[in-house]
Amino acid sequence: MKKYIHSILMAAILPLVGFAQQTPLTQYVKPLIGTAKMGHTFPGATVPFGSVQLSPDTDTIPYAVNGQYTGDVYRYCAGYQYDDPTIVGFSHTHFSGTGHSDLGDILVMPTQGKLQLNPGTADHPENGYRSLYNHDNELAEPNYYRVKLDDHQIKAELTTTTRVGMHRYTYPASDASHLILDLTAGIYNYDGKNVWTVVRVLNDSTLTGYRQTNGWARTRTVYFAIKTSKPFRNYGAKYLDKDVQYRGFWRKFDQEDNFPELAAHNIRMHLDFDTDEGEQIMMKVALSPVSMSNALENMAAEAPHWDFDAVVNQGKKAWEDELSKFTVDMLNKEDLVNFYTSVYHANLMPTVYMDVNGEYKGLDHEVHKAEGFVNYTSFSLWDTFRAFHPWLNLVDPERNADMVSSMMAHYDQSVLQMLPIWSHYANENWCMSGYHSVSVVVDAILKGVYKGDAEAALAVCVQTAKARRYEGIGEYMDLGYVPDDVNGTSVSNTLEYAYDDWCIAQLAKKLGKDDIAAEFSKRAESWRNLFDPSIGFMRPKDSQGKFREEFDVLETHGQGFIEGNTWNYSLYVPHQPEELMEVLGGQSALETYLDSLFTMHLPDKFFANTEDITREGIIGNYVHGNEPAHHVAYLYNLTSSPWKTQERVRQIIRNQYHNGPAGLGGNDDCGQMSAWYLFTSLGFYPVAPGDNHYWLGSPLVKSAEIALQNGKTLKINAVNQSEKNMYVSRVRWNGEDIQGFKISHDDIIQGGELEFVMSSKPKTRR
Amino acid sequence: MKKYIHSILMAAILPLVGFAQQTPLTQYVKPLIGTAKMGHTFPGATVPFGSVQLSPDTDTIPYAVNGQYTGDVYRYCAGYQYDDPTIVGFSHTHFSGTGHSDLGDILVMPTQGKLQLNPGTADHPENGYRSLYNHDNELAEPNYYRVKLDDHQIKAELTTTTRVGMHRYTYPASDASHLILDLTAGIYNYDGKNVWTVVRVLNDSTLTGYRQTNGWARTRTVYFAIKTSKPFRNYGAKYLDKDVQYRGFWRKFDQEDNFPELAAHNIRMHLDFDTDEGEQIMMKVALSPVSMSNALENMAAEAPHWDFDAVVNQGKKAWEDELSKFTVDMLNKEDLVNFYTSVYHANLMPTVYMDVNGEYKGLDHEVHKAEGFVNYTSFSLWDTFRAFHPWLNLVDPERNADMVSSMMAHYDQSVLQMLPIWSHYANENWCMSGYHSVSVVVDAILKGVYKGDAEAALAVCVQTAKARRYEGIGEYMDLGYVPDDVNGTSVSNTLEYAYDDWCIAQLAKKLGKDDIAAEFSKRAESWRNLFDPSIGFMRPKDSQGKFREEFDVLETHGQGFIEGNTWNYSLYVPHQPEELMEVLGGQSALETYLDSLFTMHLPDKFFANTEDITREGIIGNYVHGNEPAHHVAYLYNLTSSPWKTQERVRQIIRNQYHNGPAGLGGNDDCGQMSAWYLFTSLGFYPVAPGDNHYWLGSPLVKSAEIALQNGKTLKINAVNQSEKNMYVSRVRWNGEDIQGFKISHDDIIQGGELEFVMSSKPKTRR
């Protein structure tokens, strides 16, 4: 009974006291969050925006077998699923939170006992090199991952620098200890994905090579250099190629036994050692986009030694530097974990894509040198233009400027003369709709973040927006919408092009380019052409101007949309929300629409066949796990019930962000879900990047201090914050009441205090 | 009758007058020589040692289909067979005279009418893009090739610079004129040989790209840049890949219609034009081993204009410069053609393998810059160490020094730490036996040609000779021979290693490295270990020291030899011919052996199953079409009948070198057959490169003047030369009688006159 009273007391007291952070802040980061179900994050070791993400892969289900899509591969976008019983190995490249995938390069697995060069299956790990493991023996921290591999009785530890993965394996006594190097392994693999592989064994502890693949990236090459801390006494390889015809080489050398010049489509290697009980063998794997010699140079520059703990600590220090930009006080420790893990997840991608000497492979398949910027790759722009890049504009503008420079370089290297759509590793994969690099470029220029040639940037955006052959742009330019008969996602494209065009118009206005401003302001209205007043929703229309007859407003697939049905997508006019409200029927019509969206019942069938939509990832028919509606909760600000924005964002945070492995309700999408959380937990959100204003919501923090890159400090103070007091009764900026529901970036970036007075009672109109 | 008398008179007079050359000397070069049967030369356009060999390919029979060797492919080592009725297209890289193959990169074919993207067959050319042609409408000259393509009524003309192929096609009037670019085509192709292909259409008249293959060279990439003189109005492609799984790109773009960013395993392209009657469309194709941008740079440097005739003339001038080193007077015009065509064929390979900026791809898959030398590739060393490289040491030493530098760079880039065996395009293909780069390096140093670090070169030769894992070298070092049970060509290898080892000993002696000299002098005796006195031939021996029981002295295949039976190979002790003679039983035994070799009857069965051996390519059992016996005719000098050397070399020249397309009795082997001709026609031959002496034979020239690179002139004068006067009664060097049968390189290189007094009567001992 006494204990019970204590709990009650704690519960009563703590919310008032709050949970302020303690150093090190890395203690609040749980890389395992999002590794179960659809978060698609990876638990392994990496440094902020590191080129290497050294992480366990729990399965290698192929994307396709004999040309047939296998379906289950979607689980393995990040290589790891928390519920899986086995670990296949540790590979060096991973996307964080994507919904399609690639990578998983240079898979390493320590084994001992019988040499096995095939991975085996999850059901029968003993038939391959993979191993059972137990989460009790697993630890995932920023830049440190540890697990015990039960089948081999080997402790595995991983850490990284930006371009080097360092492995430390503790073996039992064995005269048959191995390091398996599976160069056929990869994420979203299929027969023929490995285009070519080279390995050169330079001496008894050094290898270099490369893996060239044809996957989501059509033409991708990862060069590597490997060193082991102990010389291997023997090594060998297995060639898995079916179609190598010229075998003359084999008469000269046995190419599978201690042959140092390996080259084939598919190679698996083994390095063999004798080990004493508890002996540690370390391995360093450096990557390069350019060459093996650059990989060696990267290793020499970043990890010349074998001090594993020093590498761990150096990376943890880098993380602490990122995390400590934020001093926050929150309602409970779980919130601190969610907050700092969101900071972590918003510091993973895009990744650095250049060598220590500045060289990188360009989209044009040429080697370039990044002059005056850090080159980044893996731009999931359809996701990240919404909140992630705006977040960087606020808290890490120099990095975002480099990302814009990277996109401009991509344009320069593009024979299509387009900014990136979804680009990774010197390739464009053209995934998703819109041309949202335009939004990122414009927002960064208008916020003073990108300091390059603005007129050149405008020209590049215009050129991208006029790529007539791309996804219905030509018809969009001619007709004012993408016709349903031309493109399968015609409505998504039209709405997103219209928003992007509005961004271009904003930059053109700023630069005094009146003709461009006029042209793109007109294009920005294109959303109107697909609104069907007879049903009150956006609807696909054919080239003849006829709306599609059979149309399901709840279905996502095959209805002219991508990752969102028309209930969600019809609200996607972030640049002209008031005009949209008018079209929808005015303030109260919008409120009714939003109320319905958040509360309606979605029939079961829509969960079965839709990627990313789970019972957990959805509130009514509002899908937080997909991005098109990320701004929607903020739209209540336009109605007479802004308190519903406050209520909904608190609800979304409480519903969609948890501490466990299944803590993310959908793909983190390269930090977009986390950036949404971060903005929202601070009380504001960039509804339309390219506009200078954030829309106000309801903060989750009790207080926060953000060290801005210009030396100023942004303070958030939520007076009377509590779980119940989710409503905002008053907002002041530097002591003055804010009229309306917006605050400008220009104000915020000068530093100051944003004070929210919290209340348990909704306020109809502030 | 009068006419008849005139002919008789001419025949009587002309041999006395002789046929002295007339300028231009290019008139005597017939690139078609060797294009029928087994010469394996190509008729197309190239400049001396040019990177581009732009030549017609008459068929594309695959090396293998579904893993099964097709057999007939051997005909197409150079892509062209004179007897074929159709031309498939014009590709940019060709070996000259090889017996295995690769290359045939970037095949271009002009067509008009119905667009066809498959090559069709020789029987039904109308079903594809290939065309019938007639030799009456064909002209092959140094750096100029012309042919009429009957099916398309297009005149095709080709010329080159070192790194650029220039095409000029004269079309009929057509609204469907095409340039087909078949990037799947290649020589010795098979399913899966194309590893990856990229094409980028930069604008309506410029393309760049690369073709990456896995063939005789495992990992070979040829980068290209293409410009057309007229913009194409349309372009497209066909992807022939079976195993491209990720097709998401196709939703964004039709990748076969005017899509400028092509990438796949197998691509065929078409560029479409309207043409007026007689309209010429030109095309420039620049190659690079490094990058597309380097290819563009090569084009800008070497062929910035569209003056086709200027390119022809510039190349002809380069040829004239090479040919005019030699001022010769011969017995008839056919001999002049053979002489200058031999000079031509001995100026094709190895080829320049670096860009105008000095960059090249190394064996280590890295980009290097050639500092202080021109980098060459395609070293057919088993052939060319014998006479070709010694020929360069005499007439083009600076180029041979660069070739040695290229081999030293190869070594530096070799993780195996070996000099090249048979290397091409940044790859080692390990073809044939021995490590004969050692011979080339040593000969070039001992003749003062290679001026690099001789001690370093010696160390590199020694390291190569100690590559224990390579082709039985370890056992050879341990046992004194390569055992039959370890290696299928154990006798060839043993004999050739022994010769190469002797070369190393010579260099070691010169550098005062007594221990190395002793070690390798001992190894040089290893040939003794495989001589079986019971049969009087070299014979395979197993690890236990037991000669193979069943052994066929006439058979080439499966008897421990490669490209030569023991009758030919038992004489392969070029470094210790007198010791060999002793082992064979002395002077008269050797003479009897040689007489038998040249006169015996070889049963029919040996012609059926042996590459390179034809009735035309053989004299008795002496096989001139293969190289191991190239020194053999000179061995009569050791006997009391040196006149038999004189007789046999004249016989070989008359038998094996003709003016027609079938004018070569065997593969020209990258100039080795031609270099044999050139040395022999001047009256001397390098029996054992690494030794400073040439052995004397019987000149074919009436007189010759050779402009040496040091400014000196070497004159040959054959007094009383005639068809019948093939015997040498006296030889003088600068007026003094030569004692014995040798003359030293050191003497010759100082310039002077070598006078042969010719006679119709053999002289038993001079």
XYZ file of C-alpha atoms in Angstrom, chain A residues 1 12 25 73 142 187 275 291 298 318 322 357 373 424 434 481 485 581 615 635 702:
21
model
C 0.000 0.000 0.000
C 1.478 13.523 -9.307
C 22.535 12.706 -24.164
C 11.320 -8.201 -49.277
C 24.926 5.622 -31.193
C 19.413 -5.700 -49.679
C 42.127 -18.275 -32.444
C 38.302 3.827 -56.176
C 39.976 7.074 -46.325
C 30.067 13.505 -32.678
C 24.532 16.974 -32.502
C 40.316 13.937 -50.712
C 30.987 21.837 -50.199
C 21.346 7.670 -54.354
C 6.786 15.659 -57.930
C -3.087 18.834 -65.086
C -4.659 8.295 -69.271
C -10.668 25.900 -48.009
C -3.790 -0.107 -37.730
C -4.982 22.986 -41.164
C 8.082 21.683 -21.194
